[in-house]
Structure formats: C-alpha cells, structure tokens
Tab-separated table of C-alpha atoms in Angstrom:
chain	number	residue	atom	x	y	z
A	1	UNK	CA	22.525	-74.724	0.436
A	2	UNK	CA	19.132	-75.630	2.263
A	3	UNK	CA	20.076	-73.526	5.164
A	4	UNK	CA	21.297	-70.197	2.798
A	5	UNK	CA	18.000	-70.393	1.575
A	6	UNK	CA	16.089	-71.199	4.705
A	7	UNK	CA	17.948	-67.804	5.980
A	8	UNK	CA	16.986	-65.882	3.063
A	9	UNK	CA	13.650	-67.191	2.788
A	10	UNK	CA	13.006	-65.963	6.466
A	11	UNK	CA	14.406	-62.571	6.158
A	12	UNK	CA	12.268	-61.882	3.015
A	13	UNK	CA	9.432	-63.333	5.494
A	14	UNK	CA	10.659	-60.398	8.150
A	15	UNK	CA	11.160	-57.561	5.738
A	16	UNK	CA	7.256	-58.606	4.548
A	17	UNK	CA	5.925	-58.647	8.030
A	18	UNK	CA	7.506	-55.335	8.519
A	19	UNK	CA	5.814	-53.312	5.552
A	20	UNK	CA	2.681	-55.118	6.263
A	21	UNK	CA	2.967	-53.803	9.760
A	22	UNK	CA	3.905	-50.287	8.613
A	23	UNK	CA	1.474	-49.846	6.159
A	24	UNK	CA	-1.550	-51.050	8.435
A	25	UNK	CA	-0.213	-48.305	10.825
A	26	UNK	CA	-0.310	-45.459	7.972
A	27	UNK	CA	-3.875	-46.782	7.110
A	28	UNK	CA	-5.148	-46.760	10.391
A	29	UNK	CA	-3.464	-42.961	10.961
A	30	UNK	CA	-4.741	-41.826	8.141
A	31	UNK	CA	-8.530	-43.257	8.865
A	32	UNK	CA	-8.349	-42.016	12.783
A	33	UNK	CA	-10.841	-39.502	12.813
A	34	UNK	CA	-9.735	-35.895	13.569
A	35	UNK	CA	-11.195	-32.861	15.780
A	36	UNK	CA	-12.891	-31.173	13.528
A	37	UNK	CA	-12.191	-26.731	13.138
A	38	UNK	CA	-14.492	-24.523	14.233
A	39	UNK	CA	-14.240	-20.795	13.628
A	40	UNK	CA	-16.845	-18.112	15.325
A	41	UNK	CA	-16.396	-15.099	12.809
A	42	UNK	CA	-18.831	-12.778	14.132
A	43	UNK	CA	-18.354	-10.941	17.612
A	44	UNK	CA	-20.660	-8.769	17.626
A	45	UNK	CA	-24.098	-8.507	15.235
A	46	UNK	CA	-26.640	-5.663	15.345
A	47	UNK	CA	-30.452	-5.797	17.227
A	48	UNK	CA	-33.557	-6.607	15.565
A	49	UNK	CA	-31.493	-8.309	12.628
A	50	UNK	CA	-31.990	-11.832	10.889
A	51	UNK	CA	-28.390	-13.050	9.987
A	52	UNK	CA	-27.736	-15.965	7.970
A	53	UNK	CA	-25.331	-18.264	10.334
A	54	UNK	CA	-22.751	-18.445	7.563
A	55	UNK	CA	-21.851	-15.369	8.832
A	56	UNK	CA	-21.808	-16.435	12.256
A	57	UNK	CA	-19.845	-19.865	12.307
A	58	UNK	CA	-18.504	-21.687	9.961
A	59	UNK	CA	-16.515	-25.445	10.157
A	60	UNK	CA	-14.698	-28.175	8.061
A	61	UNK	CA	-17.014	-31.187	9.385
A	62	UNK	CA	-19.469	-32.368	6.927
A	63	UNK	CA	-21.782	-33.377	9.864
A	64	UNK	CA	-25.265	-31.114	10.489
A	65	UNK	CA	-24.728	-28.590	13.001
A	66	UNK	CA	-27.475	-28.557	16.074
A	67	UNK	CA	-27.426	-24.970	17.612
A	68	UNK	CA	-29.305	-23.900	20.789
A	69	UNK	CA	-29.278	-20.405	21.869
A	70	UNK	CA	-29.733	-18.596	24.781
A	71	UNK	CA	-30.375	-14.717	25.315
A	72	UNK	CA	-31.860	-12.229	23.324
A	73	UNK	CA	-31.096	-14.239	19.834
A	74	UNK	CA	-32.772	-17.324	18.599
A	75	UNK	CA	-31.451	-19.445	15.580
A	76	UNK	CA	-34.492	-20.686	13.373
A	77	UNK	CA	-33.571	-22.874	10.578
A	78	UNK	CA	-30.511	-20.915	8.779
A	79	UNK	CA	-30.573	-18.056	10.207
A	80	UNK	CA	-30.134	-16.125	13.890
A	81	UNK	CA	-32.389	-13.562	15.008
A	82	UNK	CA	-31.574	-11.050	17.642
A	83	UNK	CA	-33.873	-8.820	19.515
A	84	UNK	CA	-32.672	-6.517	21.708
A	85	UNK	CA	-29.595	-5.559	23.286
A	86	UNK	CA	-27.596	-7.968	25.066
A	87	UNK	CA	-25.430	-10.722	24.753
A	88	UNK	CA	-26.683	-13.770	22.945
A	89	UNK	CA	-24.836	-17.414	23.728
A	90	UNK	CA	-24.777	-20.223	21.116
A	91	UNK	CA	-23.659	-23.768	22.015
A	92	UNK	CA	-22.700	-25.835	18.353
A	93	UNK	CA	-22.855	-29.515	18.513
A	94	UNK	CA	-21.297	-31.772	15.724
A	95	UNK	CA	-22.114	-35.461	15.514
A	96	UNK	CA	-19.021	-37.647	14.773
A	97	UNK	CA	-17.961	-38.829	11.131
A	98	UNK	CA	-16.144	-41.390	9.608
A	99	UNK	CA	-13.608	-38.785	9.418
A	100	UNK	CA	-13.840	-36.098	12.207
A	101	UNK	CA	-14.634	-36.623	16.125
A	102	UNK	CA	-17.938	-35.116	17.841
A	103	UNK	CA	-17.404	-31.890	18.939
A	104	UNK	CA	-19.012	-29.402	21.048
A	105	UNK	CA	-17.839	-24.792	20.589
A	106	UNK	CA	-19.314	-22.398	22.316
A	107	UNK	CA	-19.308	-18.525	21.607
A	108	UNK	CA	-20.793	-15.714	23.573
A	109	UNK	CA	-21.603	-12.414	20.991
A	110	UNK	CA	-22.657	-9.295	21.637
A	111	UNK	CA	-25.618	-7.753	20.153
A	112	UNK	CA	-25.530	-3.796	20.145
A	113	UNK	CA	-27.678	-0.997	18.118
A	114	UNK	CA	-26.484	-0.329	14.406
A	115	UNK	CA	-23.430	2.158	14.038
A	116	UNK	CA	-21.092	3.408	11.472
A	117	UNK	CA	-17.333	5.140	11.849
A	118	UNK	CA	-16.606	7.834	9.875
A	119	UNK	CA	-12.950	7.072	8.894
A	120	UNK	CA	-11.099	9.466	6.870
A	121	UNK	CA	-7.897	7.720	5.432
A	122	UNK	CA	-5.084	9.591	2.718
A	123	UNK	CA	-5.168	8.284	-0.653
A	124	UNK	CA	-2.356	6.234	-0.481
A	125	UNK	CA	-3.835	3.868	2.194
A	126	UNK	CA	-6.941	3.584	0.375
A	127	UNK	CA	-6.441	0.028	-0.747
A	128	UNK	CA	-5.125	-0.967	2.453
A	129	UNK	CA	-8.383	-0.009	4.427
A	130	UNK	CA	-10.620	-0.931	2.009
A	131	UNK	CA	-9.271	-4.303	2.456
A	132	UNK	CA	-8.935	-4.297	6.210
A	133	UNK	CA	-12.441	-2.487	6.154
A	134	UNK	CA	-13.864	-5.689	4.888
A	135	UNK	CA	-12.215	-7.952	7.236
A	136	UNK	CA	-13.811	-5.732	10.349
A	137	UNK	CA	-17.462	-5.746	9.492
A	138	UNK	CA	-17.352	-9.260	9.028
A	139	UNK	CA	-16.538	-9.339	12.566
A	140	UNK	CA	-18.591	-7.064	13.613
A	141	UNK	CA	-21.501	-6.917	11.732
A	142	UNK	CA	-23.441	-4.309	13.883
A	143	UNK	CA	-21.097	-1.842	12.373
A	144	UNK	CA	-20.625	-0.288	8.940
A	145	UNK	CA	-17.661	1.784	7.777
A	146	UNK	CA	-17.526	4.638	5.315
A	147	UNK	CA	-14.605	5.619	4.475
A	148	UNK	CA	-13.448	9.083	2.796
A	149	UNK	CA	-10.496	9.080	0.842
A	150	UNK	CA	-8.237	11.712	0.056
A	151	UNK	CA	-5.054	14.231	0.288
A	152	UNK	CA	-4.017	14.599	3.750
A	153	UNK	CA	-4.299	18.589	3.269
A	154	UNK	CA	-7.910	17.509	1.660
A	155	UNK	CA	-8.714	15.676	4.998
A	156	UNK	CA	-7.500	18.677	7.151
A	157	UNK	CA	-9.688	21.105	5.584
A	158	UNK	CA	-12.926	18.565	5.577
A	159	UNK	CA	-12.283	17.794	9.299
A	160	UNK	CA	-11.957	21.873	10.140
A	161	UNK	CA	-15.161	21.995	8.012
A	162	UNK	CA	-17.505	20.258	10.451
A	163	UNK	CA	-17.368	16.621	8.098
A	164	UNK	CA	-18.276	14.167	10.311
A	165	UNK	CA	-15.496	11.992	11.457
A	166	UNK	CA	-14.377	8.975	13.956
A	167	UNK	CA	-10.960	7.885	12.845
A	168	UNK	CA	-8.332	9.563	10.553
A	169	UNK	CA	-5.261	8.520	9.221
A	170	UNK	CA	-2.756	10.613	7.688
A	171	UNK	CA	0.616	10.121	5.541
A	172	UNK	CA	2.309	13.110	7.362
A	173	UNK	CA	2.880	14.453	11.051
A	174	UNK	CA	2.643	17.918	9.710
A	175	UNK	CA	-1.379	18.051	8.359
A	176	UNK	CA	-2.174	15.706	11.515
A	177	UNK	CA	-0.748	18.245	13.881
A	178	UNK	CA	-2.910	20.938	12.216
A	179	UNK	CA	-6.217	19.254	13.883
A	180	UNK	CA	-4.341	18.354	16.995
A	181	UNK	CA	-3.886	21.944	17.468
A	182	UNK	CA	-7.275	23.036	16.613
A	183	UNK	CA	-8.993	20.388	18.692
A	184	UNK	CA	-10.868	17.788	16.304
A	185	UNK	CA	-8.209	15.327	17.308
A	186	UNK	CA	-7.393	13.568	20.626
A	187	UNK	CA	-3.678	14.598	20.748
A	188	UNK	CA	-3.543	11.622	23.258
A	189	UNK	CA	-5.030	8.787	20.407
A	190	UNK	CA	-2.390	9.389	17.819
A	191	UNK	CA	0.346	6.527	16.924
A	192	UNK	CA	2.555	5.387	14.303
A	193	UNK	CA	0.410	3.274	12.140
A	194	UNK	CA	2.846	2.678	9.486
A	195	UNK	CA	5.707	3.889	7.123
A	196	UNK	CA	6.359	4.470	3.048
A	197	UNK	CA	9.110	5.687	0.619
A	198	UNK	CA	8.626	7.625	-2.515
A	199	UNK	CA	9.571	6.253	-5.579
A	200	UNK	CA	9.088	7.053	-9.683
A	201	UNK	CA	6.175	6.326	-11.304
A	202	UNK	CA	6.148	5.078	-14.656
A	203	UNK	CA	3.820	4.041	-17.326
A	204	UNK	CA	3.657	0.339	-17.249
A	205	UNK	CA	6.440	-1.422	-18.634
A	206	UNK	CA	8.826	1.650	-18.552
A	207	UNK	CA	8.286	2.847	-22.163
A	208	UNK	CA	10.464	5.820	-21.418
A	209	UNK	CA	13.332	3.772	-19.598
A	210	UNK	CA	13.499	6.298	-17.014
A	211	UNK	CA	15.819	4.625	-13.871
A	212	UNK	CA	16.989	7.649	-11.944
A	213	UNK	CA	15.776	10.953	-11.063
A	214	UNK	CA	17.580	12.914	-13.204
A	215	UNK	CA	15.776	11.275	-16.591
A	216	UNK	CA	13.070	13.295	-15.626
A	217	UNK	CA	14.862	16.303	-16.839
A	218	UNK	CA	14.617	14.774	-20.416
A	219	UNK	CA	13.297	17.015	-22.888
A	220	UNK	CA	9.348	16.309	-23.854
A	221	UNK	CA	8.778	14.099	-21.076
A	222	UNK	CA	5.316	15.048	-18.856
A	223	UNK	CA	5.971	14.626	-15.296
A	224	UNK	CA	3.096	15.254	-13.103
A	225	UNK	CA	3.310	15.488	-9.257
A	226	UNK	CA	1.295	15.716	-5.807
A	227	UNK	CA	0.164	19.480	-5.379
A	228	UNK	CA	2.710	21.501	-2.768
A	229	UNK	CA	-0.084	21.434	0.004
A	230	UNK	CA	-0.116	17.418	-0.132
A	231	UNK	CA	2.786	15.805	1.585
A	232	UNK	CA	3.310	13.595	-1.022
A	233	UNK	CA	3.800	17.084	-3.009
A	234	UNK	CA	6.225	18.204	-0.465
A	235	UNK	CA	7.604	14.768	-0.136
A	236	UNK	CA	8.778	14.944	-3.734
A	237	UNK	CA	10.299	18.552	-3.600
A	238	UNK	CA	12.383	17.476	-0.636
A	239	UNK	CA	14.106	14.295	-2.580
A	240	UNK	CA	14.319	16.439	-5.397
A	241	UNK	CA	16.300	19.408	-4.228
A	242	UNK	CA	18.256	16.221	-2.305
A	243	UNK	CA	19.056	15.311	-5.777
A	244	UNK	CA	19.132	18.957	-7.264
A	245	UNK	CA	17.193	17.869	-10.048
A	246	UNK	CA	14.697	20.025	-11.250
A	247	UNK	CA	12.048	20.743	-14.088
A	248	UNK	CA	8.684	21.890	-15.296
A	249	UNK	CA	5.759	20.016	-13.939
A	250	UNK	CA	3.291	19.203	-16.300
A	251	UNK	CA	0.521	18.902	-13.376
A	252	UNK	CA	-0.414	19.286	-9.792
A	253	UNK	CA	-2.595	16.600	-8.698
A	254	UNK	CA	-4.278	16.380	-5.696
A	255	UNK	CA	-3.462	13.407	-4.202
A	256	UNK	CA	-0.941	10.523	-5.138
A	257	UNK	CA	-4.122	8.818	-6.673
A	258	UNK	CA	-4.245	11.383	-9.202
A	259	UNK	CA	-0.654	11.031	-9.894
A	260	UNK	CA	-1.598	7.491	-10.842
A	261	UNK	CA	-4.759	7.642	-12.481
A	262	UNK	CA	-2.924	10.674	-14.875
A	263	UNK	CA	0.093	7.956	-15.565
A	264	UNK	CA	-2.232	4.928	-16.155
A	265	UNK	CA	-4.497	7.177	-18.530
A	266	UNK	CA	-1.496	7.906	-20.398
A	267	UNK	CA	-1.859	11.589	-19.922
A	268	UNK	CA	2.175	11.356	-18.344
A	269	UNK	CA	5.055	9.736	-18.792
A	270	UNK	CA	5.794	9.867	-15.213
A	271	UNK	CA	5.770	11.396	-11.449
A	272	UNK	CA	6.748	10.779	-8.182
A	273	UNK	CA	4.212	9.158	-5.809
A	274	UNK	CA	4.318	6.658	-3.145
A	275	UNK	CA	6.452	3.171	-3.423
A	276	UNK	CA	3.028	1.447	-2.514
A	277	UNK	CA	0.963	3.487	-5.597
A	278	UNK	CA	2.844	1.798	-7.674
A	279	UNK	CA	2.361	-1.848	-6.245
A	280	UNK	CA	-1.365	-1.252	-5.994
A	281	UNK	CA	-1.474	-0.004	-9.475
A	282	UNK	CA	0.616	-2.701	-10.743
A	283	UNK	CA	-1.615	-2.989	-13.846
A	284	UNK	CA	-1.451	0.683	-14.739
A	285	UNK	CA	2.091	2.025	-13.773
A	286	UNK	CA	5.255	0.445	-12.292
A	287	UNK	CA	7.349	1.857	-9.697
A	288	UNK	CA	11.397	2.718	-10.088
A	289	UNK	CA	12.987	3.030	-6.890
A	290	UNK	CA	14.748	6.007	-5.912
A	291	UNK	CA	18.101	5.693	-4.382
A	292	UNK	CA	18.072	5.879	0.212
A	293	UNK	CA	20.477	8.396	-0.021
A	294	UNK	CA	17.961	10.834	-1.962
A	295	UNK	CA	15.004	8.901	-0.615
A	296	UNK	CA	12.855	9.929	2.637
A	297	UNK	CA	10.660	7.673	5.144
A	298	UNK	CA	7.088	9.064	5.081
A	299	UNK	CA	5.343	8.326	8.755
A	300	UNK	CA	1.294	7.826	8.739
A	301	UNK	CA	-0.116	9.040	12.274
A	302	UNK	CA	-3.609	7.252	13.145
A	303	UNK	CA	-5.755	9.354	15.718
A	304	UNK	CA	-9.256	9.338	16.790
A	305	UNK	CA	-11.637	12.321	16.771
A	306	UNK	CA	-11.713	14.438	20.238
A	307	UNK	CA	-15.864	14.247	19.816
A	308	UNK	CA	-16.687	10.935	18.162
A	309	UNK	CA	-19.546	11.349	15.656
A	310	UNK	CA	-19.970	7.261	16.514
A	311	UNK	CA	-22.212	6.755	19.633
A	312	UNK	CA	-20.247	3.311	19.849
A	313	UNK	CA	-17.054	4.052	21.054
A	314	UNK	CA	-15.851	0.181	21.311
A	315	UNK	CA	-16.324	0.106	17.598
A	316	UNK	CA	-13.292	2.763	17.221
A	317	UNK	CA	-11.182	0.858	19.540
A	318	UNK	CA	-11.912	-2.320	17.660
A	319	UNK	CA	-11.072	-0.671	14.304
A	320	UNK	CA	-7.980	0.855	15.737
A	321	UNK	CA	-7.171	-2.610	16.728
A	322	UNK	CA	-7.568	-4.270	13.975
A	323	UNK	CA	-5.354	-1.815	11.558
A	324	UNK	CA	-2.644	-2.609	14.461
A	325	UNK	CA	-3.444	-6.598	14.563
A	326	UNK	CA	-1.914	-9.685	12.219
A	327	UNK	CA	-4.733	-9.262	10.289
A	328	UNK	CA	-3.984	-5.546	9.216
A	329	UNK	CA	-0.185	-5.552	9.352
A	330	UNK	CA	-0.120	-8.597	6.990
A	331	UNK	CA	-2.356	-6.154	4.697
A	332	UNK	CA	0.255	-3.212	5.024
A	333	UNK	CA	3.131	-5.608	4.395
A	334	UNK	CA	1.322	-6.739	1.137
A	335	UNK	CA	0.835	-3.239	-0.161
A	336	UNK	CA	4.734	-2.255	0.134
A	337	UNK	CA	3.963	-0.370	3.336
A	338	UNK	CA	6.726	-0.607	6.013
A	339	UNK	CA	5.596	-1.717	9.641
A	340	UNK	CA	7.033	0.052	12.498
C-alpha cells in the first residue's frame, strides 16, 4: 500500500514538474523580445518640401526613433525637409524595449521636382484607380494624379482634342486603336490591364424580379443603356441580339456610370452595364448575371501617350507598375474585375 502510493505520489510529482517546466517556457517565449517592423512608405518626395515623417516611415516599436540624414534632406523635429534635387539617405535607430529588440533600417529616397500624370481612365474603372491612385502618391509623394473619367468614345474624342494626357485606359480594343492609329498613343505601351462581363442592372433589392434577359421585354419596364458609340453600348447590343431579345430603350447614357446613377435615382428599373458597376454600386443597384453562353469578356487596354504631357517619365512607369503590381491586382479582384 505504502509503495502504490509512493508511485503515485511521484508521478503526480513528475506530471507537476512537467507543466511547471512548460509553462516557464511559454512565459519566457512570450516575454523574448521581438525585431521590431519597419516600413519606408515613401520612395520618392518632391524638392523644397517639409513632410511630416509619418509619411515617410512608420513602425510597431513604441521606442523614440533617432533619425540622421544625409543629402539634400534634413529631418528637424517631426518633419523632413528637402532642398534640391537628389537623393536624400535616412538611417532610423530604435532603442530596445521590454518587448522589441534594437534595431537599425536604412532607406535611400529620391527627391525630384513636383509632377502630375494626366490619366484618363473609362468609367467603369473609376473606383478602381481612384483607389490605386491613392496608394501611388503615398509612395511617391513628388507626384500628383488627376484623373479624368469617362466613356471610352468620350476619352477618344478628348485625347484627338489636344486634352492633355499621360496614361489612358480603356474598356475596349476598338476606341484604343482609334488613337493608336492617329498617333497620341505609343502603339508599343499598350497591354492587357484587365477583363469584365456585362451583367443586368437592377434597382437594389430586385423590386422588379427581373433574372434573365428576356424580362426586360416586360411591358412598362424602363431600361436604360450605354449610348451605341460606348462599348459598353455596343457591348450590350451584341449579348442582346446573342439572346434575340429586344425592346425600346428608355435612355442612352453616356457611360456605364450613367446607367447606374439613372437606376440608383430610380429614374429605371433596369439596364445592362458592367458586372463590376454593380459591385461598386452595391448600395444603389444590384447586379443579375447574365448567362456565358449570351455573355461576352470585355478586355481594358492600358497605353501611354506617344508625347507625355509629364516631364517625369519614371512617374508613368511607376503608375503603370503599380496598376500591374499586388497592390493593384488585389484592387481589381475586389471590384469584380477579372485579372489576366
């Protein structure tokens, strides 16, 4: 009996031993300090300029960053200050804390004279770019974007006009290979950027229960759709002879933004627009799919101007870039837009 419990007695004593042990070990794991993140956002930042370093670098240790610079910047208190054009290098030093490890990140940026692209993007990427926009003069903030947003047709005739432009990105082949043939575009800088589908457009929640593309053919419905000139236009004629459905169009709009803005107002009870107008507009309208077999893949060409209104011809291929990087394909992917 003595020795049973002698046995038992010890084994309790092991099993002790060995949470004690365990647990100390998941303490002291958990109290190791870590190496702490450090993230540069800024690669490039204008001359002459006082920038607040929040906008420069920015990391998760709570100890005070110590920042020495070295070429034609200075940091002074929160801010850096650049003076001419150059490159400016600044060394960040992080004492050690009870929970992260000293640490030491250097980044070399480039300081360059103010610019801005002229980008000219169809409607139905406007929330895209906008978005992606955002993202690049954060990065580099020696650069501002405006952006003009409309009808690919729209874009054509503004480009032909003389309106100023860097970058333009289209949601047909057809309108983009109207300025590759008159010269405004670099026939050589156009890609691919990305893909959509059409789809029904509906007032949110589906009042009308319309599913397919024939219950647009019910009587007293007001369908409004993208003007013939605009591919989304033509788009929509092509799935609909596809389908041979047809009927009287309440309105032409001229782009797929006014397709949505007319449904949203209630001014129609539906149209046919872009897949991604209706997740962008998800407050407003919904989006019924259309059927592949009656459906069509739209492509969206990207190109850059054959005489850059942009002295700064790094900032196009940067922008380019980024539209093409994780940054901007994650943004595409979001909006319904199919990668290629």
């Amino acid at each position: 009996m003595f020795a049973s419990n002698f046995v038992a007695a010890r084994r309790m004593a092991i099993v002790a031993v060995l949470v004690w042990c365990l647990w100390g070990t998941s303490v002291l794991a958990q109290s190791q300090p870590t190496k702490p993140t450090v993230s540069w956002l800024a690669s490039s930042v204008p001359d002459s300029a006082r920038i607040e370093l929040s906008k420069i670098v920015e990391t998760n240790s709570t100890a005070q960053m110590r920042l020495t610079s070295q070429g034609s910047c200075a940091v002074k208190g929160n801010f850096l200050t650049t003076t001419k054009v150059g490159t400016c290098k600044i060394q960040l030093r992080l004492n050690s804390t009870p929970k992260f490890t000293a640490a030491t990140s250097v980044a070399i940026i480039q300081i360059k004279k103010k610019a801005e692209l002229n980008v000219l993007v169809t409607a139905s990427l406007a929330n895209s770019f906008e978005k992606i926009g955002k993202v690049f003069m954060s990065k580099f903030l020696n650069v501002s974007v405006r952006f003009n947003f409309a009808g690919s047709a729209t874009l054509v005739t503004q480009i032909q006009q003389g309106a100023p432009v860097d970058i333009v990105a289209m949601a047909d082949t057809i309108n983009m290979n109207k300025v590759l043939s008159s010269g405004e575009i670099d026939k050589k800088s156009i890609s691919i950027l990305t893909r959509n589908k059409l789809a029904i457009l509906v007032q949110r929640g589906n009042p009308q229960k319309i599913k397919t593309l024939s219950d647009l053919t019910r009587s007293g419905l007001k369908v409004v759709l993208c003007d013939l000139a605009q591919p989304c236009g033509k788009y929509a004629s092509t799935v609909l002879s596809k389908a041979n459905v047809s009927f009287a169009v309440a309105s032409r709009e001229a782009s797929a933004s006014g397709v949505v803005s007319r449904i949203g107002l209630g001014e129609a009870d539906a149209g046919i627009a872009y897949f991604t107008d209706g997740l962008v507009a998800g407050d407003k309208v919904d989006a019924v799919k259309i059927a592949d077999n009656l459906n069509l893949i739209a492509e969206y060409p990207i190109g850059v101007a054959t005489k850059p209104k942009t002295k700064d011809k790094s900032a196009i291929v940067a922008f380019i870039a980024m539209t093409k990087s994780s940054v901007g394909r994650k943004v595409l992917a979001e909006n319904g837009f199919i990668l290629p």
